[in-house]
Protein backbone atom coordinates (compact mmCIF):
# COMPACT_ATOMS: atom_id res chain seq x y z
CA UNK A 1 0.00 0.00 0.00
CA UNK A 2 1.27 3.47 -0.85
CA UNK A 3 1.26 5.96 1.97
CA UNK A 4 0.71 9.69 1.57
CA UNK A 5 0.77 12.01 4.56
CA UNK A 6 -0.05 15.71 4.73
CA UNK A 7 1.66 17.55 7.58
CA UNK A 8 -0.24 20.77 8.16
CA UNK A 9 0.26 23.82 10.34
CA UNK A 10 -3.51 23.94 10.55
CA UNK A 11 -5.86 22.77 13.26
CA UNK A 12 -5.81 19.08 14.20
CA UNK A 13 -9.62 19.28 14.29
CA UNK A 14 -9.52 19.14 10.47
CA UNK A 15 -7.57 15.85 10.41
CA UNK A 16 -8.87 13.10 8.15
CA UNK A 17 -7.77 9.68 6.99
CA UNK A 18 -9.00 7.54 4.11
CA UNK A 19 -8.02 4.44 2.18
CA UNK A 20 -8.71 4.44 -1.55
CA UNK A 21 -7.71 2.47 -4.62
CA UNK A 22 -6.29 4.48 -7.52
CA UNK A 23 -5.21 2.88 -10.81
CA UNK A 24 -5.01 -0.50 -9.07
CA UNK A 25 -2.86 0.81 -6.20
CA UNK A 26 -4.17 0.99 -2.65
CA UNK A 27 -3.46 4.29 -0.89
CA UNK A 28 -3.54 5.33 2.73
CA UNK A 29 -3.99 9.11 2.86
CA UNK A 30 -3.68 10.99 6.14
CA UNK A 31 -3.80 14.63 7.09
CA UNK A 32 -2.09 15.51 10.40
CA UNK A 33 -2.58 19.02 11.78
CA UNK A 34 -0.02 20.47 14.19
CA UNK A 35 -2.13 23.37 15.52
CA UNK A 36 0.35 25.97 14.34
CA UNK A 37 3.30 24.33 16.12
CA UNK A 38 6.31 24.70 13.80
CA UNK A 39 8.56 22.50 15.94
CA UNK A 40 5.99 19.70 15.96
CA UNK A 41 5.66 19.98 12.18
CA UNK A 42 9.44 19.72 11.76
CA UNK A 43 9.54 16.71 14.11
CA UNK A 44 6.80 14.93 12.14
CA UNK A 45 8.43 15.73 8.80
CA UNK A 46 11.72 14.22 10.01
CA UNK A 47 9.84 11.20 11.36
CA UNK A 48 8.01 10.60 8.06
CA UNK A 49 11.04 11.25 5.83
CA UNK A 50 11.96 7.99 4.13
CA UNK A 51 8.99 6.18 5.72
CA UNK A 52 6.17 7.21 3.37
CA UNK A 53 5.85 7.56 -0.40
CA UNK A 54 5.13 11.30 -0.54
CA UNK A 55 4.48 14.15 1.88
CA UNK A 56 2.19 17.12 1.36
CA UNK A 57 2.86 20.34 3.22
CA UNK A 58 -0.37 21.98 4.33
CA UNK A 59 -1.39 25.22 6.03
CA UNK A 60 1.55 26.98 4.41
CA UNK A 61 2.87 27.40 0.87
CA UNK A 62 6.50 26.95 -0.03
CA UNK A 63 6.19 29.66 -2.66
CA UNK A 64 4.01 32.66 -3.52
CA UNK A 65 3.71 33.74 -7.14
CA UNK A 66 3.64 36.94 -9.15
CA UNK A 67 3.32 35.86 -12.77
CA UNK A 68 6.14 33.48 -13.63
CA UNK A 69 8.26 34.66 -10.72
CA UNK A 70 8.05 32.78 -7.44
CA UNK A 71 9.25 33.71 -3.96
CA UNK A 72 10.19 31.18 -1.26
CA UNK A 73 8.49 31.80 2.11
CA UNK A 74 11.18 32.00 4.77
CA UNK A 75 9.28 29.98 7.39
CA UNK A 76 8.39 27.30 4.83
CA UNK A 77 12.06 26.88 3.94
CA UNK A 78 12.66 25.65 7.52
CA UNK A 79 10.03 22.93 7.02
CA UNK A 80 11.38 22.00 3.60
CA UNK A 81 14.85 21.54 5.11
CA UNK A 82 13.54 18.82 7.45
CA UNK A 83 12.99 16.37 4.58
CA UNK A 84 15.68 14.92 2.35
CA UNK A 85 14.50 11.48 1.13
CA UNK A 86 10.72 11.60 0.57
CA UNK A 87 9.24 13.96 -2.04
CA UNK A 88 7.72 17.02 -0.33
CA UNK A 89 5.15 19.12 -2.21
CA UNK A 90 2.91 22.04 -1.25
CA UNK A 91 0.37 21.75 -4.08
CA UNK A 92 1.66 24.74 -6.01
CA UNK A 93 2.94 22.54 -8.86
CA UNK A 94 -0.57 21.23 -9.36
CA UNK A 95 -2.44 24.48 -8.68
CA UNK A 96 -0.73 26.31 -11.48
CA UNK A 97 -1.74 23.79 -14.15
CA UNK A 98 -4.85 22.05 -12.81
CA UNK A 99 -6.80 25.04 -11.54
CA UNK A 100 -6.49 26.73 -14.93
CA UNK A 101 -8.06 23.60 -16.46
CA UNK A 102 -10.81 23.57 -13.84
CA UNK A 103 -12.24 26.92 -14.96
CA UNK A 104 -12.35 25.71 -18.57
CA UNK A 105 -13.93 22.40 -17.50
CA UNK A 106 -16.62 24.12 -15.43
CA UNK A 107 -17.64 26.21 -18.42
CA UNK A 108 -17.59 23.57 -21.15
CA UNK A 109 -18.58 20.43 -19.23
CA UNK A 110 -20.75 21.77 -16.41
CA UNK A 111 -22.33 24.76 -18.17
CA UNK A 112 -21.28 27.32 -15.56
CA UNK A 113 -20.89 30.70 -17.20
CA UNK A 114 -18.21 32.91 -15.68
CA UNK A 115 -18.23 35.77 -18.18
CA UNK A 116 -19.20 39.08 -16.62
CA UNK A 117 -19.36 37.73 -13.08
CA UNK A 118 -17.56 39.57 -10.30
CA UNK A 119 -15.03 37.44 -8.44
CA UNK A 120 -13.60 38.22 -5.01
CA UNK A 121 -10.27 36.37 -5.17
CA UNK A 122 -9.22 36.36 -1.54
CA UNK A 123 -5.56 35.68 -2.30
CA UNK A 124 -4.19 35.39 -5.81
CA UNK A 125 -0.52 35.00 -4.91
CA UNK A 126 -1.12 31.43 -3.70
CA UNK A 127 -3.56 30.46 -6.47
CA UNK A 128 -2.15 32.32 -9.36
CA UNK A 129 -3.33 29.88 -12.03
CA UNK A 130 -6.93 30.09 -10.82
CA UNK A 131 -6.85 33.89 -10.70
CA UNK A 132 -5.45 34.14 -14.22
CA UNK A 133 -7.98 31.65 -15.58
CA UNK A 134 -10.92 33.52 -14.02
CA UNK A 135 -9.68 36.82 -15.44
CA UNK A 136 -9.23 35.18 -18.86
CA UNK A 137 -12.80 33.82 -18.65
CA UNK A 138 -14.10 37.39 -18.57
CA UNK A 139 -14.65 37.86 -14.86
CA UNK A 140 -14.42 41.23 -13.15
CA UNK A 141 -11.71 40.61 -10.58
CA UNK A 142 -11.33 41.95 -7.06
CA UNK A 143 -7.90 40.82 -5.84
CA UNK A 144 -8.14 40.68 -2.06
CA UNK A 145 -4.50 39.97 -1.24
CA UNK A 146 -3.99 43.18 0.72
CA UNK A 147 -7.29 42.79 2.57
CA UNK A 148 -7.07 39.14 3.58
CA UNK A 149 -3.28 38.76 3.86
CA UNK A 150 -2.29 42.10 5.38
CA UNK A 151 -5.60 43.50 6.72
CA UNK A 152 -5.22 46.58 4.52
CA UNK A 153 -8.68 47.49 3.15
CA UNK A 154 -7.60 48.20 -0.40
CA UNK A 155 -9.11 46.05 -3.17
CA UNK A 156 -7.11 45.69 -6.38
CA UNK A 157 -9.27 45.64 -9.45
CA UNK A 158 -6.88 45.23 -12.33
CA UNK A 159 -4.59 42.35 -13.14
CA UNK A 160 -1.73 44.69 -14.10
CA UNK A 161 -1.95 46.57 -10.81
CA UNK A 162 -2.06 43.31 -8.89
CA UNK A 163 1.03 42.02 -10.69
CA UNK A 164 3.04 45.20 -10.07
CA UNK A 165 2.07 45.28 -6.39
CA UNK A 166 2.82 41.57 -5.92
CA UNK A 167 6.30 41.99 -7.35
CA UNK A 168 6.97 44.91 -5.01
CA UNK A 169 5.58 43.32 -1.85
CA UNK A 170 6.38 39.61 -2.13
CA UNK A 171 10.15 39.94 -1.51
CA UNK A 172 9.22 41.61 1.82
CA UNK A 173 6.10 39.68 2.75
CA UNK A 174 7.68 36.23 2.27
CA UNK A 175 10.25 37.08 4.96
CA UNK A 176 7.56 37.93 7.56
CA UNK A 177 6.48 35.35 10.17
CA UNK A 178 3.90 33.23 8.39
CA UNK A 179 1.39 33.45 11.24
CA UNK A 180 1.10 37.17 10.47
CA UNK A 181 -0.12 36.34 6.97
CA UNK A 182 -2.36 33.32 7.38
CA UNK A 183 -4.45 31.76 10.19
CA UNK A 184 -2.73 28.75 11.73
CA UNK A 185 -3.68 26.42 14.58
CA UNK A 186 -6.51 27.65 16.81
CA UNK A 187 -6.88 30.78 14.67
CA UNK A 188 -8.53 28.51 12.10
CA UNK A 189 -11.28 27.56 14.54
CA UNK A 190 -12.38 31.09 15.40
CA UNK A 191 -15.81 32.21 14.36
CA UNK A 192 -15.72 34.23 11.18
CA UNK A 193 -15.93 37.99 11.77
CA UNK A 194 -18.18 39.94 9.45
CA UNK A 195 -15.78 42.51 8.04
CA UNK A 196 -15.18 43.92 4.60
CA UNK A 197 -18.72 42.78 3.84
CA UNK A 198 -19.11 45.17 0.90
CA UNK A 199 -16.59 43.15 -1.12
CA UNK A 200 -18.44 39.88 -0.46
CA UNK A 201 -21.70 41.65 -1.29
CA UNK A 202 -20.32 42.94 -4.58
CA UNK A 203 -19.07 39.50 -5.64
CA UNK A 204 -20.99 36.79 -7.48
CA UNK A 205 -18.18 34.31 -6.77
CA UNK A 206 -15.83 34.14 -3.80
CA UNK A 207 -12.71 32.17 -4.72
CA UNK A 208 -9.46 30.97 -3.20
CA UNK A 209 -8.26 29.52 0.07
CA UNK A 210 -11.23 28.48 2.22
CA UNK A 211 -9.83 29.71 5.55
CA UNK A 212 -9.33 33.14 4.01
CA UNK A 213 -12.86 33.05 2.57
CA UNK A 214 -14.27 32.08 5.96
CA UNK A 215 -12.23 34.65 7.91
CA UNK A 216 -14.58 37.56 7.23
CA UNK A 217 -17.52 35.73 5.65
CA UNK A 218 -20.86 37.45 6.30
CA UNK A 219 -23.93 35.57 7.47
CA UNK A 220 -25.75 36.35 4.24
CA UNK A 221 -24.09 34.67 1.25
CA UNK A 222 -27.33 34.05 -0.64
CA UNK A 223 -26.93 33.19 -4.31
CA UNK A 224 -23.13 33.24 -4.31
CA UNK A 225 -20.73 30.60 -5.58
CA UNK A 226 -17.75 29.56 -3.50
CA UNK A 227 -14.79 28.19 -5.50
CA UNK A 228 -12.20 26.63 -3.21
CA UNK A 229 -11.00 23.27 -1.85
CA UNK A 230 -10.20 21.58 1.48
CA UNK A 231 -13.67 21.75 2.96
CA UNK A 232 -14.98 19.52 5.74
CA UNK A 233 -18.63 18.40 6.12
CA UNK A 234 -19.14 21.10 8.80
CA UNK A 235 -17.79 23.72 6.36
CA UNK A 236 -20.38 22.57 3.82
CA UNK A 237 -23.15 22.85 6.42
CA UNK A 238 -22.00 26.37 7.26
CA UNK A 239 -22.00 27.46 3.62
CA UNK A 240 -25.45 25.95 3.12
CA UNK A 241 -26.84 27.74 6.17
CA UNK A 242 -25.51 31.06 4.84
CA UNK A 243 -27.31 30.61 1.53
CA UNK A 244 -24.40 29.80 -0.82
CA UNK A 245 -25.83 28.56 -4.12
CA UNK A 246 -22.89 26.49 -5.44
CA UNK A 247 -19.89 24.99 -3.71
CA UNK A 248 -17.18 24.14 -6.21
CA UNK A 249 -13.96 22.49 -5.09
CA UNK A 250 -11.09 22.15 -7.51
CA UNK A 251 -10.13 18.78 -6.05
CA UNK A 252 -12.39 15.71 -5.82
CA UNK A 253 -14.18 14.47 -2.74
CA UNK A 254 -12.85 11.46 -0.83
CA UNK A 255 -15.38 10.03 1.62
CA UNK A 256 -16.93 13.39 2.42
CA UNK A 257 -13.76 15.45 2.35
CA UNK A 258 -12.11 17.57 -0.36
CA UNK A 259 -8.41 17.37 0.43
CA UNK A 260 -6.00 20.19 -0.35
CA UNK A 261 -3.97 20.39 -3.53
CA UNK A 262 -0.86 19.45 -1.50
CA UNK A 263 -2.45 16.05 -0.82
CA UNK A 264 -3.51 15.52 -4.43
CA UNK A 265 -0.06 16.53 -5.72
CA UNK A 266 1.54 14.11 -3.24
CA UNK A 267 -0.72 11.30 -4.54
CA UNK A 268 0.33 12.07 -8.11
CA UNK A 269 4.01 12.13 -7.17
CA UNK A 270 3.65 8.76 -5.43
CA UNK A 271 1.96 7.31 -8.54
CA UNK A 272 4.47 8.74 -11.03
CA UNK A 273 7.33 7.45 -8.90
CA UNK A 274 10.14 9.66 -10.08
CA UNK A 275 11.92 12.64 -8.50
CA UNK A 276 9.51 15.51 -8.00
CA UNK A 277 11.76 18.03 -9.74
CA UNK A 278 11.73 15.91 -12.92
CA UNK A 279 7.93 15.78 -13.21
CA UNK A 280 6.47 17.97 -15.94
CA UNK A 281 3.15 19.76 -15.60
CA UNK A 282 1.77 17.79 -18.56
CA UNK A 283 2.33 14.58 -16.58
CA UNK A 284 0.16 15.93 -13.77
CA UNK A 285 -2.64 16.79 -16.19
CA UNK A 286 -2.43 13.45 -17.96
CA UNK A 287 -2.59 11.56 -14.66
CA UNK A 288 -5.49 13.64 -13.34
CA UNK A 289 -7.45 12.65 -16.47
CA UNK A 290 -6.54 8.96 -16.16
CA UNK A 291 -7.73 9.07 -12.56
CA UNK A 292 -10.98 10.73 -13.65
CA UNK A 293 -10.40 13.38 -11.00
CA UNK A 294 -12.96 16.09 -11.51
CA UNK A 295 -13.91 19.21 -9.58
CA UNK A 296 -16.75 18.79 -7.11
CA UNK A 297 -19.81 20.86 -7.98
CA UNK A 298 -22.53 20.84 -5.32
CA UNK A 299 -25.72 22.91 -5.42
CA UNK A 300 -26.33 23.86 -1.80
CA UNK A 301 -29.37 26.09 -2.19
Coordinates of C-alpha atoms in Angstrom, one line a residue:
X1 CA 0.0 0.0 0.0
X2 CA 1.3 3.5 -0.8
X3 CA 1.3 6.0 2.0
X4 CA 0.7 9.7 1.6
X5 CA 0.8 12.0 4.6
X6 CA 0.0 15.7 4.7
X7 CA 1.7 17.5 7.6
X8 CA -0.2 20.8 8.2
X9 CA 0.3 23.8 10.3
X10 CA -3.5 23.9 10.5
X11 CA -5.9 22.8 13.3
X12 CA -5.8 19.1 14.2
X13 CA -9.6 19.3 14.3
X14 CA -9.5 19.1 10.5
X15 CA -7.6 15.9 10.4
X16 CA -8.9 13.1 8.2
X17 CA -7.8 9.7 7.0
X18 CA -9.0 7.5 4.1
X19 CA -8.0 4.4 2.2
X20 CA -8.7 4.4 -1.5
X21 CA -7.7 2.5 -4.6
X22 CA -6.3 4.5 -7.5
X23 CA -5.2 2.9 -10.8
X24 CA -5.0 -0.5 -9.1
X25 CA -2.9 0.8 -6.2
X26 CA -4.2 1.0 -2.6
X27 CA -3.5 4.3 -0.9
X28 CA -3.5 5.3 2.7
X29 CA -4.0 9.1 2.9
X30 CA -3.7 11.0 6.1
X31 CA -3.8 14.6 7.1
X32 CA -2.1 15.5 10.4
X33 CA -2.6 19.0 11.8
X34 CA 0.0 20.5 14.2
X35 CA -2.1 23.4 15.5
X36 CA 0.3 26.0 14.3
X37 CA 3.3 24.3 16.1
X38 CA 6.3 24.7 13.8
X39 CA 8.6 22.5 15.9
X40 CA 6.0 19.7 16.0
X41 CA 5.7 20.0 12.2
X42 CA 9.4 19.7 11.8
X43 CA 9.5 16.7 14.1
X44 CA 6.8 14.9 12.1
X45 CA 8.4 15.7 8.8
X46 CA 11.7 14.2 10.0
X47 CA 9.8 11.2 11.4
X48 CA 8.0 10.6 8.1
X49 CA 11.0 11.3 5.8
X50 CA 12.0 8.0 4.1
X51 CA 9.0 6.2 5.7
X52 CA 6.2 7.2 3.4
X53 CA 5.9 7.6 -0.4
X54 CA 5.1 11.3 -0.5
X55 CA 4.5 14.2 1.9
X56 CA 2.2 17.1 1.4
X57 CA 2.9 20.3 3.2
X58 CA -0.4 22.0 4.3
X59 CA -1.4 25.2 6.0
X60 CA 1.5 27.0 4.4
X61 CA 2.9 27.4 0.9
X62 CA 6.5 26.9 0.0
X63 CA 6.2 29.7 -2.7
X64 CA 4.0 32.7 -3.5
X65 CA 3.7 33.7 -7.1
X66 CA 3.6 36.9 -9.2
X67 CA 3.3 35.9 -12.8
X68 CA 6.1 33.5 -13.6
X69 CA 8.3 34.7 -10.7
X70 CA 8.0 32.8 -7.4
X71 CA 9.2 33.7 -4.0
X72 CA 10.2 31.2 -1.3
X73 CA 8.5 31.8 2.1
X74 CA 11.2 32.0 4.8
X75 CA 9.3 30.0 7.4
X76 CA 8.4 27.3 4.8
X77 CA 12.1 26.9 3.9
X78 CA 12.7 25.6 7.5
X79 CA 10.0 22.9 7.0
X80 CA 11.4 22.0 3.6
X81 CA 14.8 21.5 5.1
X82 CA 13.5 18.8 7.5
X83 CA 13.0 16.4 4.6
X84 CA 15.7 14.9 2.3
X85 CA 14.5 11.5 1.1
X86 CA 10.7 11.6 0.6
X87 CA 9.2 14.0 -2.0
X88 CA 7.7 17.0 -0.3
X89 CA 5.1 19.1 -2.2
X90 CA 2.9 22.0 -1.3
X91 CA 0.4 21.8 -4.1
X92 CA 1.7 24.7 -6.0
X93 CA 2.9 22.5 -8.9
X94 CA -0.6 21.2 -9.4
X95 CA -2.4 24.5 -8.7
X96 CA -0.7 26.3 -11.5
X97 CA -1.7 23.8 -14.2
X98 CA -4.8 22.1 -12.8
X99 CA -6.8 25.0 -11.5
X100 CA -6.5 26.7 -14.9
X101 CA -8.1 23.6 -16.5
X102 CA -10.8 23.6 -13.8
X103 CA -12.2 26.9 -15.0
X104 CA -12.4 25.7 -18.6
X105 CA -13.9 22.4 -17.5
X106 CA -16.6 24.1 -15.4
X107 CA -17.6 26.2 -18.4
X108 CA -17.6 23.6 -21.1
X109 CA -18.6 20.4 -19.2
X110 CA -20.8 21.8 -16.4
X111 CA -22.3 24.8 -18.2
X112 CA -21.3 27.3 -15.6
X113 CA -20.9 30.7 -17.2
X114 CA -18.2 32.9 -15.7
X115 CA -18.2 35.8 -18.2
X116 CA -19.2 39.1 -16.6
X117 CA -19.4 37.7 -13.1
X118 CA -17.6 39.6 -10.3
X119 CA -15.0 37.4 -8.4
X120 CA -13.6 38.2 -5.0
X121 CA -10.3 36.4 -5.2
X122 CA -9.2 36.4 -1.5
X123 CA -5.6 35.7 -2.3
X124 CA -4.2 35.4 -5.8
X125 CA -0.5 35.0 -4.9
X126 CA -1.1 31.4 -3.7
X127 CA -3.6 30.5 -6.5
X128 CA -2.1 32.3 -9.4
X129 CA -3.3 29.9 -12.0
X130 CA -6.9 30.1 -10.8
X131 CA -6.9 33.9 -10.7
X132 CA -5.5 34.1 -14.2
X133 CA -8.0 31.6 -15.6
X134 CA -10.9 33.5 -14.0
X135 CA -9.7 36.8 -15.4
X136 CA -9.2 35.2 -18.9
X137 CA -12.8 33.8 -18.7
X138 CA -14.1 37.4 -18.6
X139 CA -14.6 37.9 -14.9
X140 CA -14.4 41.2 -13.1
X141 CA -11.7 40.6 -10.6
X142 CA -11.3 42.0 -7.1
X143 CA -7.9 40.8 -5.8
X144 CA -8.1 40.7 -2.1
X145 CA -4.5 40.0 -1.2
X146 CA -4.0 43.2 0.7
X147 CA -7.3 42.8 2.6
X148 CA -7.1 39.1 3.6
X149 CA -3.3 38.8 3.9
X150 CA -2.3 42.1 5.4
X151 CA -5.6 43.5 6.7
X152 CA -5.2 46.6 4.5
X153 CA -8.7 47.5 3.1
X154 CA -7.6 48.2 -0.4
X155 CA -9.1 46.1 -3.2
X156 CA -7.1 45.7 -6.4
X157 CA -9.3 45.6 -9.4
X158 CA -6.9 45.2 -12.3
X159 CA -4.6 42.3 -13.1
X160 CA -1.7 44.7 -14.1
X161 CA -2.0 46.6 -10.8
X162 CA -2.1 43.3 -8.9
X163 CA 1.0 42.0 -10.7
X164 CA 3.0 45.2 -10.1
X165 CA 2.1 45.3 -6.4
X166 CA 2.8 41.6 -5.9
X167 CA 6.3 42.0 -7.3
X168 CA 7.0 44.9 -5.0
X169 CA 5.6 43.3 -1.8
X170 CA 6.4 39.6 -2.1
X171 CA 10.2 39.9 -1.5
X172 CA 9.2 41.6 1.8
X173 CA 6.1 39.7 2.7
X174 CA 7.7 36.2 2.3
X175 CA 10.2 37.1 5.0
X176 CA 7.6 37.9 7.6
X177 CA 6.5 35.4 10.2
X178 CA 3.9 33.2 8.4
X179 CA 1.4 33.5 11.2
X180 CA 1.1 37.2 10.5
X181 CA -0.1 36.3 7.0
X182 CA -2.4 33.3 7.4
X183 CA -4.5 31.8 10.2
X184 CA -2.7 28.8 11.7
X185 CA -3.7 26.4 14.6
X186 CA -6.5 27.6 16.8
X187 CA -6.9 30.8 14.7
X188 CA -8.5 28.5 12.1
X189 CA -11.3 27.6 14.5
X190 CA -12.4 31.1 15.4
X191 CA -15.8 32.2 14.4
X192 CA -15.7 34.2 11.2
X193 CA -15.9 38.0 11.8
X194 CA -18.2 39.9 9.5
X195 CA -15.8 42.5 8.0
X196 CA -15.2 43.9 4.6
X197 CA -18.7 42.8 3.8
X198 CA -19.1 45.2 0.9
X199 CA -16.6 43.1 -1.1
X200 CA -18.4 39.9 -0.5
X201 CA -21.7 41.6 -1.3
X202 CA -20.3 42.9 -4.6
X203 CA -19.1 39.5 -5.6
X204 CA -21.0 36.8 -7.5
X205 CA -18.2 34.3 -6.8
X206 CA -15.8 34.1 -3.8
X207 CA -12.7 32.2 -4.7
X208 CA -9.5 31.0 -3.2
X209 CA -8.3 29.5 0.1
X210 CA -11.2 28.5 2.2
X211 CA -9.8 29.7 5.6
X212 CA -9.3 33.1 4.0
X213 CA -12.9 33.1 2.6
X214 CA -14.3 32.1 6.0
X215 CA -12.2 34.7 7.9
X216 CA -14.6 37.6 7.2
X217 CA -17.5 35.7 5.6
X218 CA -20.9 37.5 6.3
X219 CA -23.9 35.6 7.5
X220 CA -25.8 36.4 4.2
X221 CA -24.1 34.7 1.2
X222 CA -27.3 34.1 -0.6
X223 CA -26.9 33.2 -4.3
X224 CA -23.1 33.2 -4.3
X225 CA -20.7 30.6 -5.6
X226 CA -17.8 29.6 -3.5
X227 CA -14.8 28.2 -5.5
X228 CA -12.2 26.6 -3.2
X229 CA -11.0 23.3 -1.8
X230 CA -10.2 21.6 1.5
X231 CA -13.7 21.7 3.0
X232 CA -15.0 19.5 5.7
X233 CA -18.6 18.4 6.1
X234 CA -19.1 21.1 8.8
X235 CA -17.8 23.7 6.4
X236 CA -20.4 22.6 3.8
X237 CA -23.2 22.8 6.4
X238 CA -22.0 26.4 7.3
X239 CA -22.0 27.5 3.6
X240 CA -25.4 25.9 3.1
X241 CA -26.8 27.7 6.2
X242 CA -25.5 31.1 4.8
X243 CA -27.3 30.6 1.5
X244 CA -24.4 29.8 -0.8
X245 CA -25.8 28.6 -4.1
X246 CA -22.9 26.5 -5.4
X247 CA -19.9 25.0 -3.7
X248 CA -17.2 24.1 -6.2
X249 CA -14.0 22.5 -5.1
X250 CA -11.1 22.2 -7.5
X251 CA -10.1 18.8 -6.1
X252 CA -12.4 15.7 -5.8
X253 CA -14.2 14.5 -2.7
X254 CA -12.8 11.5 -0.8
X255 CA -15.4 10.0 1.6
X256 CA -16.9 13.4 2.4
X257 CA -13.8 15.5 2.4
X258 CA -12.1 17.6 -0.4
X259 CA -8.4 17.4 0.4
X260 CA -6.0 20.2 -0.3
X261 CA -4.0 20.4 -3.5
X262 CA -0.9 19.5 -1.5
X263 CA -2.5 16.1 -0.8
X264 CA -3.5 15.5 -4.4
X265 CA -0.1 16.5 -5.7
X266 CA 1.5 14.1 -3.2
X267 CA -0.7 11.3 -4.5
X268 CA 0.3 12.1 -8.1
X269 CA 4.0 12.1 -7.2
X270 CA 3.6 8.8 -5.4
X271 CA 2.0 7.3 -8.5
X272 CA 4.5 8.7 -11.0
X273 CA 7.3 7.5 -8.9
X274 CA 10.1 9.7 -10.1
X275 CA 11.9 12.6 -8.5
X276 CA 9.5 15.5 -8.0
X277 CA 11.8 18.0 -9.7
X278 CA 11.7 15.9 -12.9
X279 CA 7.9 15.8 -13.2
X280 CA 6.5 18.0 -15.9
X281 CA 3.1 19.8 -15.6
X282 CA 1.8 17.8 -18.6
X283 CA 2.3 14.6 -16.6
X284 CA 0.2 15.9 -13.8
X285 CA -2.6 16.8 -16.2
X286 CA -2.4 13.5 -18.0
X287 CA -2.6 11.6 -14.7
X288 CA -5.5 13.6 -13.3
X289 CA -7.5 12.7 -16.5
X290 CA -6.5 9.0 -16.2
X291 CA -7.7 9.1 -12.6
X292 CA -11.0 10.7 -13.7
X293 CA -10.4 13.4 -11.0
X294 CA -13.0 16.1 -11.5
X295 CA -13.9 19.2 -9.6
X296 CA -16.7 18.8 -7.1
X297 CA -19.8 20.9 -8.0
X298 CA -22.5 20.8 -5.3
X299 CA -25.7 22.9 -5.4
X300 CA -26.3 23.9 -1.8
X301 CA -29.4 26.1 -2.2

